Amino acid sequence: MCIASKGAVMLPLSAQDVCFGASADGCGGGDIDTPWEYIKSRGSVTGGQYKGTGPFGAGLCSDYSLPHCHHHGPQGKDPYPAEGAPGCASQSSPQAPKSCDSDAKASHKDFASDKYSFHGETISASGEKGIQQAIMSGGPVETAFTVYSDFENYAGGIYHHVAGSVAGGHAVKMVGWGVENGTKYWKVANSWNPYWAEKGYFRIRRGNNEGGIEDMVVASSPSAKWSLKSQAEAQIVV
């Protein structure tokens, strides 16, 4: 949204709204198309991380309601409790929000008027060159890949599957690419907290469709226009 609006809209969309509003499965998983359809058709309110933590702080409409936890791999300097430990108990998916948090600032207090959406198409791309072009044209893209048990022990470097069984599928945000010591990689933002692995990111081999990560990526079109949903609807009516 920030890139598409050329910096005019620098706000995060609510993971609470999108994750639990776009799909009834919630924490049970979903696919990478549904969130974009939800944002386009119904819009998403703004929201930050648990209790206003994270770079955008507090005061947005609907922050994520589940606490930070340590997910997989070495604990390292991660200050958050491991899954199942005190402070990170197993929980069911929360309901999608229908109103803003009690501590939301005045500019983000009204749920209906805080919804952001886009007018335009979603795009998909696959393969190394196609994904590079998509990122160059419009910024980060969403993808999914197969997680093997050896990825759960990843702590840094360029990952490639060596051993272990399938643990499940996982959706992530691909933000760029590079080369280190002759090995090509994708740089990917994970959702397992900012202390995990490489400050919340990981690198994975590029060009060999590691874990199916190059099968398909999804994003809004570079020509899509982002704005408050109410403003977009008013323009359409006019």
Coordinates of C-alpha atoms in Angstrom, one line a residue:
M1 CA 0.0 0.0 0.0
C2 CA 2.9 2.4 0.8
I3 CA 4.7 1.6 -2.4
A4 CA 1.5 1.7 -4.6
S5 CA 0.5 5.1 -3.1
K6 CA 4.1 6.4 -3.5
G7 CA 4.3 7.0 0.3
A8 CA 1.0 8.8 0.6
V9 CA -0.5 6.0 2.7
M10 CA 2.0 4.7 5.3
L11 CA -0.1 2.5 7.5
P12 CA -0.2 -1.3 8.1
L13 CA -3.3 -3.3 7.5
S14 CA -4.7 -5.3 10.4
A15 CA -3.6 -8.9 10.5
Q16 CA -6.4 -9.5 12.9
D17 CA -8.9 -8.3 10.3
V18 CA -7.4 -10.1 7.3
C19 CA -6.4 -13.4 8.9
F20 CA -9.7 -13.9 10.7
G21 CA -12.1 -12.1 8.4
A22 CA -10.9 -13.4 5.0
S23 CA -11.2 -17.1 6.0
A24 CA -13.2 -19.1 8.6
D25 CA -10.2 -21.3 9.0
G26 CA -8.2 -18.6 10.8
C27 CA -5.1 -20.1 12.4
G28 CA -5.9 -23.4 10.6
G29 CA -4.5 -21.9 7.4
G30 CA -5.9 -20.8 4.0
D31 CA -4.6 -19.9 0.6
I32 CA -2.8 -16.9 -0.8
D33 CA -5.6 -15.6 -3.0
T34 CA -8.3 -15.2 -0.4
P35 CA -6.7 -12.3 1.6
W36 CA -6.4 -10.2 -1.6
E37 CA -10.0 -10.9 -2.5
Y38 CA -11.1 -9.9 1.0
I39 CA -9.1 -6.6 1.0
K40 CA -10.4 -5.6 -2.4
S41 CA -14.1 -6.4 -1.8
R42 CA -14.5 -5.6 1.9
G43 CA -11.4 -3.7 2.8
S44 CA -9.2 -4.0 5.9
V45 CA -8.8 -1.7 8.9
T46 CA -5.4 -0.6 10.1
G47 CA -3.7 -2.5 12.9
G48 CA -0.3 -3.2 14.4
Q49 CA 1.2 -6.0 16.5
Y50 CA 0.2 -7.3 19.9
K51 CA -0.6 -4.5 22.3
G52 CA 0.8 -1.8 20.1
T53 CA 4.3 -3.4 19.8
G54 CA 6.1 -3.1 16.5
P55 CA 7.3 -0.2 14.4
F56 CA 3.9 1.5 14.1
G57 CA 3.2 1.6 17.8
A58 CA -0.3 1.8 19.3
G59 CA -3.4 3.6 18.4
L60 CA -4.4 1.8 15.2
C61 CA -7.9 0.3 14.8
S62 CA -7.4 -3.4 15.4
D63 CA -4.0 -4.8 16.7
Y64 CA -3.2 -8.5 16.6
S65 CA -4.7 -10.1 19.7
L66 CA -2.4 -13.1 20.1
P67 CA 0.9 -12.6 22.0
H68 CA 4.4 -12.9 20.6
C69 CA 5.8 -16.4 20.9
H70 CA 9.0 -18.2 20.0
H71 CA 8.3 -20.4 17.0
H72 CA 10.7 -23.2 16.2
G73 CA 14.5 -23.3 16.1
P74 CA 17.1 -22.2 18.6
Q75 CA 15.8 -19.8 21.3
G76 CA 18.9 -17.6 20.9
K77 CA 18.2 -14.0 22.0
D78 CA 14.5 -14.4 21.4
P79 CA 12.8 -13.0 24.6
Y80 CA 9.4 -14.5 23.9
P81 CA 8.2 -17.8 25.5
A82 CA 8.1 -20.9 23.4
E83 CA 4.8 -22.2 22.1
G84 CA 2.9 -24.0 24.9
A85 CA 5.0 -22.4 27.6
P86 CA 3.5 -19.9 30.2
G87 CA 2.7 -16.7 28.4
C88 CA 2.2 -18.5 25.1
A89 CA -0.6 -21.0 25.7
S90 CA -2.4 -22.8 22.9
Q91 CA -5.4 -20.8 21.7
S92 CA -8.2 -21.0 19.3
S93 CA -8.6 -18.6 16.4
P94 CA -10.2 -15.3 17.6
Q95 CA -13.2 -13.9 15.8
A96 CA -12.7 -11.2 13.2
P97 CA -13.0 -7.7 14.6
K98 CA -16.2 -5.8 14.2
S99 CA -15.1 -2.6 16.0
C100 CA -11.8 -0.9 16.7
D101 CA -9.8 -1.4 19.9
S102 CA -10.7 0.7 22.9
D103 CA -7.3 2.4 22.7
A104 CA -7.5 3.3 19.0
K105 CA -6.7 7.0 18.3
A106 CA -9.5 9.2 17.1
S107 CA -8.3 9.0 13.5
H108 CA -8.7 5.2 13.6
K109 CA -11.6 4.9 16.0
D110 CA -14.4 4.2 13.6
F111 CA -14.3 0.7 12.1
A112 CA -16.3 1.3 8.9
S113 CA -14.4 4.5 8.0
D114 CA -10.9 3.0 8.7
K115 CA -11.2 0.4 6.0
Y116 CA -8.6 0.5 3.2
S117 CA -9.0 -1.2 -0.1
F118 CA -7.7 -1.1 -3.7
H119 CA -9.3 -0.6 -7.1
G120 CA -7.6 -2.8 -9.7
E121 CA -6.5 -6.3 -10.3
T122 CA -4.5 -8.9 -8.4
I123 CA -1.6 -10.4 -10.3
S124 CA 0.2 -13.7 -10.1
A125 CA 3.6 -14.8 -11.3
S126 CA 5.8 -17.9 -11.1
G127 CA 9.3 -18.9 -11.8
E128 CA 12.5 -17.0 -11.0
K129 CA 12.2 -14.3 -13.7
G130 CA 8.5 -13.8 -13.4
I131 CA 8.7 -13.3 -9.6
Q132 CA 11.7 -10.9 -10.0
Q133 CA 9.6 -8.9 -12.5
A134 CA 6.6 -8.8 -10.2
I135 CA 8.7 -7.5 -7.3
M136 CA 10.5 -4.9 -9.4
S137 CA 7.2 -3.7 -10.8
G138 CA 5.2 -3.4 -7.6
G139 CA 7.2 -4.4 -4.5
P140 CA 6.8 -7.4 -2.1
V141 CA 4.7 -10.4 -3.1
E142 CA 2.9 -13.1 -1.2
T143 CA 3.9 -16.7 -1.7
A144 CA 3.7 -20.1 0.0
F145 CA 6.0 -23.1 0.3
T146 CA 6.3 -26.5 1.9
V147 CA 8.0 -26.4 5.3
Y148 CA 10.2 -29.4 6.2
S149 CA 11.3 -30.2 9.7
D150 CA 14.9 -29.0 9.0
F151 CA 13.5 -25.5 8.2
E152 CA 12.0 -25.4 11.7
N153 CA 15.6 -25.5 13.0
Y154 CA 16.8 -22.7 10.7
A155 CA 18.7 -19.9 12.4
G156 CA 20.4 -18.1 9.5
G157 CA 22.1 -18.4 6.2
I158 CA 20.7 -19.6 2.9
Y159 CA 18.2 -22.4 3.5
H160 CA 17.8 -25.4 1.3
H161 CA 16.0 -28.7 2.2
V162 CA 18.4 -31.4 3.2
A163 CA 16.5 -33.8 5.4
G164 CA 13.3 -34.3 7.4
S165 CA 9.7 -34.8 6.8
V166 CA 7.0 -32.4 5.7
A167 CA 5.7 -30.2 8.5
G168 CA 3.1 -28.3 6.6
G169 CA 2.6 -25.3 4.3
H170 CA 3.4 -21.7 5.1
A171 CA 2.5 -18.4 3.6
V172 CA 5.2 -15.6 3.6
K173 CA 6.2 -12.3 2.0
M174 CA 9.0 -12.3 -0.6
V175 CA 10.7 -9.0 -0.5
G176 CA 13.8 -9.3 -2.7
W177 CA 16.8 -11.4 -3.8
G178 CA 20.6 -11.5 -3.9
V179 CA 23.7 -13.6 -4.2
E180 CA 26.1 -14.7 -1.5
N181 CA 29.3 -16.6 -2.3
G182 CA 27.9 -17.6 -5.7
T183 CA 24.6 -18.9 -4.2
K184 CA 21.4 -17.2 -5.4
Y185 CA 18.7 -16.6 -2.8
W186 CA 15.3 -15.0 -2.1
K187 CA 14.9 -12.8 0.9
V188 CA 11.7 -13.5 2.7
A189 CA 9.8 -12.0 5.6
N190 CA 8.4 -14.5 8.0
S191 CA 5.7 -14.1 10.7
W192 CA 7.5 -15.8 13.6
N193 CA 8.5 -12.6 15.4
P194 CA 11.4 -10.1 14.8
Y195 CA 13.9 -12.1 16.8
W196 CA 13.6 -15.3 14.8
A197 CA 16.4 -16.2 12.4
E198 CA 17.7 -13.1 10.5
K199 CA 15.7 -10.5 12.4
G200 CA 12.4 -12.1 11.3
Y201 CA 13.6 -12.8 7.8
F202 CA 15.1 -15.8 6.1
R203 CA 16.9 -16.5 2.9
I204 CA 16.2 -19.5 0.7
R205 CA 17.8 -20.8 -2.5
R206 CA 16.6 -19.1 -5.6
G207 CA 16.1 -20.6 -9.1
N208 CA 15.4 -24.2 -8.1
N209 CA 11.8 -23.8 -6.7
E210 CA 12.9 -24.7 -3.2
G211 CA 9.9 -26.2 -1.4
G212 CA 7.6 -24.9 -4.2
I213 CA 8.3 -21.3 -3.2
E214 CA 8.4 -20.3 -6.9
D215 CA 5.2 -22.0 -7.9
M216 CA 3.1 -18.9 -7.6
V217 CA 3.2 -15.5 -6.0
V218 CA 0.3 -13.1 -5.6
A219 CA 0.1 -9.3 -5.2
S220 CA -2.1 -6.3 -6.1
S221 CA -1.3 -5.0 -9.6
P222 CA 1.3 -2.2 -9.8
S223 CA -1.4 0.0 -11.3
A224 CA -3.9 -0.7 -8.5
K225 CA -5.1 2.4 -6.6
W226 CA -5.1 2.1 -2.8
S227 CA -7.3 4.4 -0.6
L228 CA -9.8 4.4 2.1
K229 CA -12.6 2.2 0.9
S230 CA -15.2 4.9 1.6
Q231 CA -13.3 7.3 -0.7
A232 CA -13.0 4.7 -3.5
E233 CA -16.7 3.9 -3.3
A234 CA -17.6 7.6 -3.5
Q235 CA -15.5 8.0 -6.6
I236 CA -17.2 5.1 -8.3
V237 CA -20.6 6.5 -7.5
V238 CA -19.7 9.9 -8.9

